[in-house]
Short mmCIF file of N, CA and C in Angstrom, two decimals:
data_model
loop_
_atom_site.label_atom_id
_atom_site.label_comp_id
_atom_site.label_asym_id
_atom_site.label_seq_id
_atom_site.Cartn_x
_atom_site.Cartn_y
_atom_site.Cartn_z
N UNK A 1 -76.04 -51.58 -41.11
CA UNK A 1 -75.51 -52.84 -41.55
C UNK A 1 -74.77 -53.48 -40.38
N UNK A 2 -74.93 -54.76 -40.19
CA UNK A 2 -74.28 -55.50 -39.12
C UNK A 2 -72.77 -55.53 -39.37
N UNK A 3 -71.97 -55.50 -38.29
CA UNK A 3 -70.51 -55.46 -38.42
C UNK A 3 -69.98 -56.65 -39.20
N UNK A 4 -70.56 -57.84 -38.98
CA UNK A 4 -70.12 -59.03 -39.71
C UNK A 4 -70.36 -58.86 -41.20
N UNK A 5 -71.49 -58.27 -41.58
CA UNK A 5 -71.78 -58.02 -42.98
C UNK A 5 -70.76 -57.05 -43.57
N UNK A 6 -70.41 -56.00 -42.81
CA UNK A 6 -69.42 -55.04 -43.27
C UNK A 6 -68.07 -55.72 -43.45
N UNK A 7 -67.70 -56.57 -42.50
CA UNK A 7 -66.43 -57.28 -42.58
C UNK A 7 -66.42 -58.19 -43.80
N UNK A 8 -67.52 -58.90 -44.05
CA UNK A 8 -67.61 -59.79 -45.21
C UNK A 8 -67.48 -59.00 -46.49
N UNK A 9 -68.18 -57.86 -46.57
CA UNK A 9 -68.13 -57.05 -47.77
C UNK A 9 -66.73 -56.49 -47.99
N UNK A 10 -66.08 -56.03 -46.92
CA UNK A 10 -64.74 -55.47 -47.03
C UNK A 10 -63.76 -56.56 -47.48
N UNK A 11 -63.88 -57.74 -46.91
CA UNK A 11 -62.99 -58.85 -47.28
C UNK A 11 -63.21 -59.24 -48.74
N UNK A 12 -64.47 -59.29 -49.16
CA UNK A 12 -64.78 -59.65 -50.54
C UNK A 12 -64.22 -58.60 -51.51
N UNK A 13 -64.31 -57.33 -51.13
CA UNK A 13 -63.80 -56.26 -51.98
C UNK A 13 -62.29 -56.38 -52.16
N UNK A 14 -61.60 -56.95 -51.17
CA UNK A 14 -60.14 -57.12 -51.26
C UNK A 14 -59.78 -58.50 -51.78
N UNK A 15 -60.80 -59.28 -52.18
CA UNK A 15 -60.54 -60.60 -52.73
C UNK A 15 -60.21 -61.64 -51.68
N UNK A 16 -60.62 -61.42 -50.44
CA UNK A 16 -60.34 -62.37 -49.37
C UNK A 16 -61.63 -62.86 -48.77
N UNK A 17 -61.58 -64.02 -48.19
CA UNK A 17 -62.73 -64.57 -47.49
C UNK A 17 -62.78 -63.99 -46.09
N UNK A 18 -63.98 -63.78 -45.57
CA UNK A 18 -64.12 -63.30 -44.20
C UNK A 18 -64.14 -64.46 -43.22
N UNK A 19 -64.10 -65.69 -43.75
CA UNK A 19 -64.06 -66.88 -42.88
C UNK A 19 -62.71 -66.96 -42.20
N UNK A 20 -62.65 -67.48 -40.97
CA UNK A 20 -61.35 -67.63 -40.31
C UNK A 20 -60.43 -68.51 -41.13
N UNK A 21 -59.18 -68.13 -41.18
CA UNK A 21 -58.21 -68.94 -41.92
C UNK A 21 -57.91 -70.21 -41.13
N UNK A 22 -57.18 -71.13 -41.76
CA UNK A 22 -56.86 -72.39 -41.10
C UNK A 22 -56.10 -72.17 -39.80
N UNK A 23 -55.14 -71.23 -39.78
CA UNK A 23 -54.37 -71.03 -38.56
C UNK A 23 -55.23 -70.42 -37.46
N UNK A 24 -56.21 -69.60 -37.83
CA UNK A 24 -57.10 -69.03 -36.82
C UNK A 24 -57.95 -70.12 -36.20
N UNK A 25 -58.35 -71.09 -36.98
CA UNK A 25 -59.15 -72.20 -36.46
C UNK A 25 -58.28 -73.15 -35.64
N UNK A 26 -57.07 -73.40 -36.11
CA UNK A 26 -56.20 -74.38 -35.49
C UNK A 26 -55.62 -73.90 -34.16
N UNK A 27 -55.15 -72.67 -34.11
CA UNK A 27 -54.48 -72.16 -32.93
C UNK A 27 -55.39 -71.21 -32.18
N UNK A 28 -56.22 -71.78 -31.35
CA UNK A 28 -57.15 -70.98 -30.57
C UNK A 28 -56.43 -70.37 -29.38
N UNK A 29 -57.15 -69.65 -28.58
CA UNK A 29 -56.59 -69.03 -27.39
C UNK A 29 -56.13 -70.07 -26.37
N UNK A 30 -56.51 -71.34 -26.57
CA UNK A 30 -56.07 -72.39 -25.66
C UNK A 30 -54.59 -72.72 -25.84
N UNK A 31 -54.02 -72.39 -27.00
CA UNK A 31 -52.61 -72.64 -27.25
C UNK A 31 -51.80 -71.45 -26.74
N UNK A 32 -50.79 -71.72 -25.92
CA UNK A 32 -49.97 -70.64 -25.37
C UNK A 32 -48.72 -70.38 -26.20
N UNK A 33 -48.36 -71.34 -27.04
CA UNK A 33 -47.20 -71.17 -27.91
C UNK A 33 -47.47 -71.92 -29.21
N UNK A 34 -47.27 -71.24 -30.31
CA UNK A 34 -47.48 -71.83 -31.63
C UNK A 34 -46.82 -70.90 -32.64
N UNK A 35 -46.59 -71.38 -33.86
CA UNK A 35 -45.97 -70.51 -34.87
C UNK A 35 -46.77 -69.23 -35.11
N UNK A 36 -48.08 -69.33 -35.07
CA UNK A 36 -48.94 -68.16 -35.26
C UNK A 36 -50.11 -68.28 -34.29
N UNK A 37 -50.35 -67.22 -33.54
CA UNK A 37 -51.50 -67.17 -32.64
C UNK A 37 -52.35 -65.97 -33.03
N UNK A 38 -53.66 -66.13 -32.93
CA UNK A 38 -54.59 -65.05 -33.25
C UNK A 38 -55.62 -64.98 -32.14
N UNK A 39 -55.87 -63.79 -31.62
CA UNK A 39 -56.80 -63.63 -30.51
C UNK A 39 -57.83 -62.57 -30.83
N UNK A 40 -59.05 -62.81 -30.43
CA UNK A 40 -60.09 -61.80 -30.42
C UNK A 40 -60.07 -61.24 -29.00
N UNK A 41 -59.39 -60.11 -28.82
CA UNK A 41 -59.18 -59.59 -27.47
C UNK A 41 -60.47 -59.20 -26.79
N UNK A 42 -61.45 -58.73 -27.54
CA UNK A 42 -62.73 -58.39 -26.93
C UNK A 42 -63.42 -59.65 -26.40
N UNK A 43 -63.35 -60.73 -27.16
CA UNK A 43 -63.92 -62.00 -26.73
C UNK A 43 -63.19 -62.51 -25.48
N UNK A 44 -61.86 -62.43 -25.48
CA UNK A 44 -61.08 -62.87 -24.32
C UNK A 44 -61.43 -62.03 -23.09
N UNK A 45 -61.61 -60.73 -23.29
CA UNK A 45 -61.98 -59.83 -22.19
C UNK A 45 -63.34 -60.20 -21.63
N UNK A 46 -64.30 -60.45 -22.51
CA UNK A 46 -65.64 -60.83 -22.07
C UNK A 46 -65.62 -62.12 -21.25
N UNK A 47 -64.79 -63.08 -21.67
CA UNK A 47 -64.66 -64.33 -20.90
C UNK A 47 -64.16 -64.05 -19.49
N UNK A 48 -63.17 -63.17 -19.38
CA UNK A 48 -62.63 -62.84 -18.05
C UNK A 48 -63.69 -62.19 -17.16
N UNK A 49 -64.49 -61.33 -17.74
CA UNK A 49 -65.50 -60.62 -16.96
C UNK A 49 -66.58 -61.54 -16.40
N UNK A 50 -66.75 -62.71 -17.00
CA UNK A 50 -67.76 -63.66 -16.50
C UNK A 50 -67.17 -64.69 -15.53
N UNK A 51 -65.85 -64.67 -15.34
CA UNK A 51 -65.23 -65.63 -14.43
C UNK A 51 -65.59 -65.33 -12.98
N UNK A 52 -65.69 -66.39 -12.20
CA UNK A 52 -65.99 -66.25 -10.77
C UNK A 52 -64.94 -65.37 -10.08
N UNK A 53 -63.69 -65.53 -10.45
CA UNK A 53 -62.61 -64.74 -9.84
C UNK A 53 -62.88 -63.24 -10.00
N UNK A 54 -63.30 -62.82 -11.21
CA UNK A 54 -63.59 -61.41 -11.43
C UNK A 54 -64.81 -60.97 -10.62
N UNK A 55 -65.83 -61.81 -10.62
CA UNK A 55 -67.05 -61.48 -9.88
C UNK A 55 -66.77 -61.33 -8.39
N UNK A 56 -65.91 -62.21 -7.88
CA UNK A 56 -65.63 -62.23 -6.43
C UNK A 56 -64.58 -61.18 -6.03
N UNK A 57 -63.49 -61.08 -6.80
CA UNK A 57 -62.35 -60.25 -6.38
C UNK A 57 -62.16 -58.97 -7.18
N UNK A 58 -62.87 -58.82 -8.29
CA UNK A 58 -62.72 -57.61 -9.09
C UNK A 58 -61.52 -57.61 -10.00
N UNK A 59 -60.89 -58.76 -10.16
CA UNK A 59 -59.79 -58.86 -11.12
C UNK A 59 -59.70 -60.30 -11.63
N UNK A 60 -59.20 -60.42 -12.85
CA UNK A 60 -58.98 -61.73 -13.45
C UNK A 60 -57.97 -61.53 -14.58
N UNK A 61 -57.25 -62.60 -14.89
CA UNK A 61 -56.27 -62.51 -15.97
C UNK A 61 -56.16 -63.84 -16.68
N UNK A 62 -55.64 -63.77 -17.89
CA UNK A 62 -55.36 -64.97 -18.66
C UNK A 62 -54.07 -64.75 -19.43
N UNK A 63 -53.22 -65.75 -19.43
CA UNK A 63 -51.99 -65.68 -20.20
C UNK A 63 -52.31 -66.10 -21.64
N UNK A 64 -52.06 -65.19 -22.56
CA UNK A 64 -52.34 -65.44 -23.97
C UNK A 64 -51.15 -66.10 -24.66
N UNK A 65 -49.96 -65.64 -24.33
CA UNK A 65 -48.74 -66.16 -24.93
C UNK A 65 -47.75 -66.49 -23.83
N UNK A 66 -47.17 -67.68 -23.93
CA UNK A 66 -46.16 -68.10 -22.96
C UNK A 66 -45.03 -68.78 -23.72
N UNK A 67 -44.04 -67.99 -24.04
CA UNK A 67 -42.84 -68.45 -24.73
C UNK A 67 -41.66 -68.29 -23.78
N UNK A 68 -40.52 -68.86 -24.14
CA UNK A 68 -39.35 -68.77 -23.29
C UNK A 68 -38.95 -67.32 -23.01
N UNK A 69 -39.13 -66.44 -23.99
CA UNK A 69 -38.69 -65.06 -23.83
C UNK A 69 -39.80 -64.02 -23.93
N UNK A 70 -41.04 -64.47 -23.86
CA UNK A 70 -42.16 -63.54 -24.01
C UNK A 70 -43.40 -64.06 -23.31
N UNK A 71 -44.04 -63.19 -22.55
CA UNK A 71 -45.35 -63.47 -21.96
C UNK A 71 -46.26 -62.31 -22.32
N UNK A 72 -47.49 -62.64 -22.70
CA UNK A 72 -48.51 -61.61 -22.92
C UNK A 72 -49.72 -62.03 -22.10
N UNK A 73 -50.13 -61.14 -21.21
CA UNK A 73 -51.21 -61.44 -20.28
C UNK A 73 -52.30 -60.38 -20.44
N UNK A 74 -53.54 -60.83 -20.54
CA UNK A 74 -54.69 -59.93 -20.56
C UNK A 74 -55.22 -59.86 -19.14
N UNK A 75 -55.36 -58.65 -18.61
CA UNK A 75 -55.80 -58.45 -17.23
C UNK A 75 -57.01 -57.54 -17.22
N UNK A 76 -58.04 -57.94 -16.48
CA UNK A 76 -59.21 -57.09 -16.24
C UNK A 76 -59.20 -56.70 -14.77
N UNK A 77 -59.44 -55.43 -14.52
CA UNK A 77 -59.39 -54.90 -13.16
C UNK A 77 -60.57 -53.96 -12.98
N UNK A 78 -61.39 -54.24 -11.98
CA UNK A 78 -62.55 -53.41 -11.70
C UNK A 78 -62.12 -52.03 -11.18
N UNK A 79 -62.95 -51.01 -11.39
CA UNK A 79 -62.67 -49.66 -10.91
C UNK A 79 -62.24 -49.69 -9.45
N UNK A 80 -61.18 -48.95 -9.14
CA UNK A 80 -60.57 -48.86 -7.81
C UNK A 80 -59.78 -50.12 -7.44
N UNK A 81 -59.78 -51.11 -8.31
CA UNK A 81 -58.98 -52.31 -8.07
C UNK A 81 -57.51 -51.97 -8.16
N UNK A 82 -56.70 -52.73 -7.45
CA UNK A 82 -55.29 -52.39 -7.36
C UNK A 82 -54.43 -53.65 -7.39
N UNK A 83 -53.30 -53.54 -8.08
CA UNK A 83 -52.25 -54.54 -8.02
C UNK A 83 -51.13 -53.87 -7.22
N UNK A 84 -50.90 -54.36 -6.01
CA UNK A 84 -49.93 -53.73 -5.11
C UNK A 84 -48.53 -53.73 -5.71
N UNK A 85 -47.65 -52.95 -5.10
CA UNK A 85 -46.29 -52.76 -5.59
C UNK A 85 -45.61 -54.11 -5.88
N UNK A 86 -45.02 -54.18 -7.06
CA UNK A 86 -44.33 -55.39 -7.50
C UNK A 86 -43.35 -55.00 -8.60
N UNK A 87 -42.57 -55.96 -9.06
CA UNK A 87 -41.63 -55.71 -10.15
C UNK A 87 -41.47 -56.99 -10.96
N UNK A 88 -40.99 -56.82 -12.17
CA UNK A 88 -40.74 -57.96 -13.05
C UNK A 88 -39.24 -58.02 -13.34
N UNK A 89 -38.73 -59.21 -13.54
CA UNK A 89 -37.31 -59.34 -13.80
C UNK A 89 -36.93 -58.98 -15.23
N UNK A 90 -37.93 -58.86 -16.10
CA UNK A 90 -37.68 -58.45 -17.48
C UNK A 90 -38.38 -57.14 -17.78
N UNK A 91 -38.14 -56.58 -18.96
CA UNK A 91 -38.86 -55.36 -19.36
C UNK A 91 -40.33 -55.68 -19.56
N UNK A 92 -41.17 -54.70 -19.27
CA UNK A 92 -42.62 -54.89 -19.45
C UNK A 92 -43.21 -53.74 -20.24
N UNK A 93 -44.38 -54.00 -20.82
CA UNK A 93 -45.19 -52.93 -21.37
C UNK A 93 -46.61 -53.10 -20.87
N UNK A 94 -47.29 -51.98 -20.71
CA UNK A 94 -48.69 -51.96 -20.26
C UNK A 94 -49.46 -51.16 -21.31
N UNK A 95 -50.51 -51.79 -21.86
CA UNK A 95 -51.29 -51.17 -22.92
C UNK A 95 -52.78 -51.31 -22.60
N UNK A 96 -53.43 -50.24 -22.16
CA UNK A 96 -54.87 -50.31 -21.87
C UNK A 96 -55.69 -50.57 -23.14
N UNK A 97 -56.66 -51.48 -23.02
CA UNK A 97 -57.59 -51.78 -24.10
C UNK A 97 -58.97 -51.20 -23.80
N UNK A 98 -59.23 -51.00 -22.52
CA UNK A 98 -60.51 -50.43 -22.07
C UNK A 98 -60.24 -49.72 -20.75
N UNK A 99 -60.93 -48.62 -20.52
CA UNK A 99 -60.81 -47.91 -19.26
C UNK A 99 -59.53 -47.10 -19.15
N UNK A 100 -59.13 -46.84 -17.91
CA UNK A 100 -57.91 -46.07 -17.66
C UNK A 100 -57.24 -46.57 -16.38
N UNK A 101 -55.93 -46.41 -16.37
CA UNK A 101 -55.11 -46.92 -15.27
C UNK A 101 -54.21 -45.82 -14.73
N UNK A 102 -53.79 -46.02 -13.49
CA UNK A 102 -52.77 -45.15 -12.91
C UNK A 102 -51.67 -46.08 -12.37
N UNK A 103 -50.45 -45.83 -12.80
CA UNK A 103 -49.31 -46.61 -12.32
C UNK A 103 -48.45 -45.72 -11.45
N UNK A 104 -48.20 -46.17 -10.23
CA UNK A 104 -47.29 -45.46 -9.33
C UNK A 104 -45.90 -46.02 -9.59
N UNK A 105 -45.01 -45.13 -9.99
CA UNK A 105 -43.63 -45.47 -10.31
C UNK A 105 -42.72 -44.84 -9.26
N UNK A 106 -41.45 -45.19 -9.22
CA UNK A 106 -40.57 -44.66 -8.18
C UNK A 106 -40.52 -43.13 -8.11
N UNK A 107 -40.54 -42.45 -9.26
CA UNK A 107 -40.39 -41.00 -9.22
C UNK A 107 -41.56 -40.22 -9.82
N UNK A 108 -42.63 -40.93 -10.14
CA UNK A 108 -43.79 -40.23 -10.73
C UNK A 108 -44.98 -41.16 -10.80
N UNK A 109 -46.10 -40.61 -11.21
CA UNK A 109 -47.31 -41.39 -11.45
C UNK A 109 -47.64 -41.25 -12.93
N UNK A 110 -47.98 -42.36 -13.55
CA UNK A 110 -48.32 -42.35 -14.98
C UNK A 110 -49.80 -42.69 -15.14
N UNK A 111 -50.54 -41.83 -15.83
CA UNK A 111 -51.94 -42.08 -16.15
C UNK A 111 -51.99 -42.65 -17.57
N UNK A 112 -52.67 -43.78 -17.73
CA UNK A 112 -52.75 -44.43 -19.03
C UNK A 112 -54.21 -44.59 -19.45
N UNK A 113 -54.48 -44.31 -20.70
CA UNK A 113 -55.80 -44.48 -21.29
C UNK A 113 -55.65 -45.34 -22.54
N UNK A 114 -56.77 -45.74 -23.10
CA UNK A 114 -56.76 -46.52 -24.34
C UNK A 114 -55.95 -45.74 -25.38
N UNK A 115 -55.05 -46.44 -26.04
CA UNK A 115 -54.18 -45.81 -27.04
C UNK A 115 -52.80 -45.51 -26.50
N UNK A 116 -52.62 -45.59 -25.17
CA UNK A 116 -51.30 -45.34 -24.57
C UNK A 116 -50.54 -46.65 -24.45
N UNK A 117 -49.23 -46.53 -24.37
CA UNK A 117 -48.34 -47.66 -24.13
C UNK A 117 -47.24 -47.18 -23.21
N UNK A 118 -47.04 -47.90 -22.12
CA UNK A 118 -45.99 -47.57 -21.16
C UNK A 118 -45.02 -48.75 -21.12
N UNK A 119 -43.72 -48.46 -21.20
CA UNK A 119 -42.70 -49.49 -21.14
C UNK A 119 -41.80 -49.20 -19.94
N UNK A 120 -41.55 -50.24 -19.14
CA UNK A 120 -40.70 -50.11 -17.96
C UNK A 120 -39.50 -51.04 -18.07
N UNK A 121 -38.37 -50.58 -17.57
CA UNK A 121 -37.16 -51.41 -17.59
C UNK A 121 -37.28 -52.51 -16.55
N UNK A 122 -36.47 -53.54 -16.67
CA UNK A 122 -36.51 -54.64 -15.71
C UNK A 122 -36.30 -54.15 -14.28
N UNK A 123 -37.02 -54.75 -13.35
CA UNK A 123 -36.83 -54.47 -11.93
C UNK A 123 -37.46 -53.20 -11.41
N UNK A 124 -38.17 -52.44 -12.23
CA UNK A 124 -38.78 -51.19 -11.76
C UNK A 124 -40.03 -51.50 -10.94
N UNK A 125 -40.02 -51.07 -9.69
CA UNK A 125 -41.18 -51.28 -8.82
C UNK A 125 -42.31 -50.37 -9.27
N UNK A 126 -43.52 -50.93 -9.31
CA UNK A 126 -44.70 -50.18 -9.73
C UNK A 126 -45.95 -50.82 -9.14
N UNK A 127 -46.99 -50.04 -9.01
CA UNK A 127 -48.30 -50.62 -8.71
C UNK A 127 -49.28 -50.09 -9.72
N UNK A 128 -50.39 -50.80 -9.86
CA UNK A 128 -51.39 -50.47 -10.88
C UNK A 128 -52.74 -50.28 -10.20
N UNK A 129 -53.42 -49.22 -10.56
CA UNK A 129 -54.78 -48.96 -10.05
C UNK A 129 -55.69 -48.67 -11.23
N UNK A 130 -56.86 -49.29 -11.23
CA UNK A 130 -57.87 -49.02 -12.27
C UNK A 130 -58.68 -47.80 -11.85
N UNK A 131 -58.67 -46.78 -12.67
CA UNK A 131 -59.47 -45.58 -12.41
C UNK A 131 -60.94 -45.88 -12.70
N UNK A 132 -61.17 -46.70 -13.70
CA UNK A 132 -62.50 -47.18 -14.06
C UNK A 132 -62.33 -48.65 -14.45
N UNK A 133 -63.43 -49.36 -14.66
CA UNK A 133 -63.31 -50.75 -15.10
C UNK A 133 -62.37 -50.77 -16.29
N UNK A 134 -61.34 -51.62 -16.21
CA UNK A 134 -60.28 -51.58 -17.21
C UNK A 134 -59.85 -52.97 -17.64
N UNK A 135 -59.31 -53.02 -18.84
CA UNK A 135 -58.66 -54.23 -19.36
C UNK A 135 -57.37 -53.75 -20.01
N UNK A 136 -56.29 -54.51 -19.80
CA UNK A 136 -55.03 -54.11 -20.40
C UNK A 136 -54.16 -55.32 -20.71
N UNK A 137 -53.27 -55.11 -21.67
CA UNK A 137 -52.29 -56.13 -22.02
C UNK A 137 -51.00 -55.84 -21.28
N UNK A 138 -50.49 -56.85 -20.61
CA UNK A 138 -49.20 -56.79 -19.97
C UNK A 138 -48.27 -57.68 -20.78
N UNK A 139 -47.20 -57.11 -21.29
CA UNK A 139 -46.21 -57.88 -22.04
C UNK A 139 -44.94 -57.90 -21.21
N UNK A 140 -44.38 -59.09 -21.01
CA UNK A 140 -43.16 -59.25 -20.24
C UNK A 140 -42.11 -59.87 -21.15
N UNK A 141 -40.99 -59.18 -21.29
CA UNK A 141 -39.91 -59.66 -22.13
C UNK A 141 -39.03 -60.65 -21.40
N UNK A 142 -38.09 -61.17 -22.13
CA UNK A 142 -37.15 -62.16 -21.60
C UNK A 142 -36.57 -61.69 -20.28
N UNK A 143 -36.51 -62.60 -19.34
CA UNK A 143 -36.02 -62.24 -18.01
C UNK A 143 -34.58 -62.67 -17.77
N UNK A 144 -34.06 -63.58 -18.57
CA UNK A 144 -32.66 -64.00 -18.42
C UNK A 144 -32.11 -64.36 -19.79
N UNK A 145 -30.94 -63.91 -20.07
CA UNK A 145 -30.30 -64.21 -21.34
C UNK A 145 -29.12 -65.14 -21.08
N UNK A 146 -29.02 -66.21 -21.84
CA UNK A 146 -27.87 -67.09 -21.66
C UNK A 146 -26.59 -66.37 -22.09
N UNK A 147 -25.50 -66.71 -21.46
CA UNK A 147 -24.22 -66.11 -21.83
C UNK A 147 -23.77 -66.72 -23.15
N UNK A 148 -23.54 -65.87 -24.11
CA UNK A 148 -23.09 -66.30 -25.43
C UNK A 148 -21.56 -66.26 -25.43
N UNK A 149 -20.95 -67.17 -26.15
CA UNK A 149 -19.49 -67.25 -26.19
C UNK A 149 -18.88 -65.90 -26.56
N UNK A 150 -19.49 -65.15 -27.48
CA UNK A 150 -18.93 -63.88 -27.91
C UNK A 150 -19.01 -62.82 -26.81
N UNK A 151 -19.86 -63.03 -25.79
CA UNK A 151 -19.97 -62.08 -24.68
C UNK A 151 -18.76 -62.15 -23.76
N UNK A 152 -18.02 -63.25 -23.81
CA UNK A 152 -16.89 -63.44 -22.89
C UNK A 152 -15.61 -62.82 -23.40
N UNK A 153 -15.56 -62.42 -24.65
CA UNK A 153 -14.30 -61.90 -25.21
C UNK A 153 -14.18 -60.41 -25.07
#
């Protein structure tokens, strides 16, 4: 049975339509900030793999969410591809969706596979290497917090 047929049957069994809801139609991946965003990550990954940047350089990325205190970026990296040492001013998480990654951290190396989640504190220097063709979500948290009046007391 085709996956779409299975999805339709499962949705019907739960009394729901398998058709995209209004918010799924309204807020496509083109919107970086909205009350509700919905992404087909496999579709987004496939789009990146066909981009000239990926074909030429072996890496490509797209920002899925861009809010004042949150960024979510989908990154595709070809096997042996590397993101040289860098750091973020806010906390980050790295979650592989395909393939496997190796992150060099100040005091160790972390191997990540699909199903893993790594969280780093702000300012931690790291580099990323794709062990095999990989796709991962990079989430970056708020990088600066305004001083609240209650913080001064």
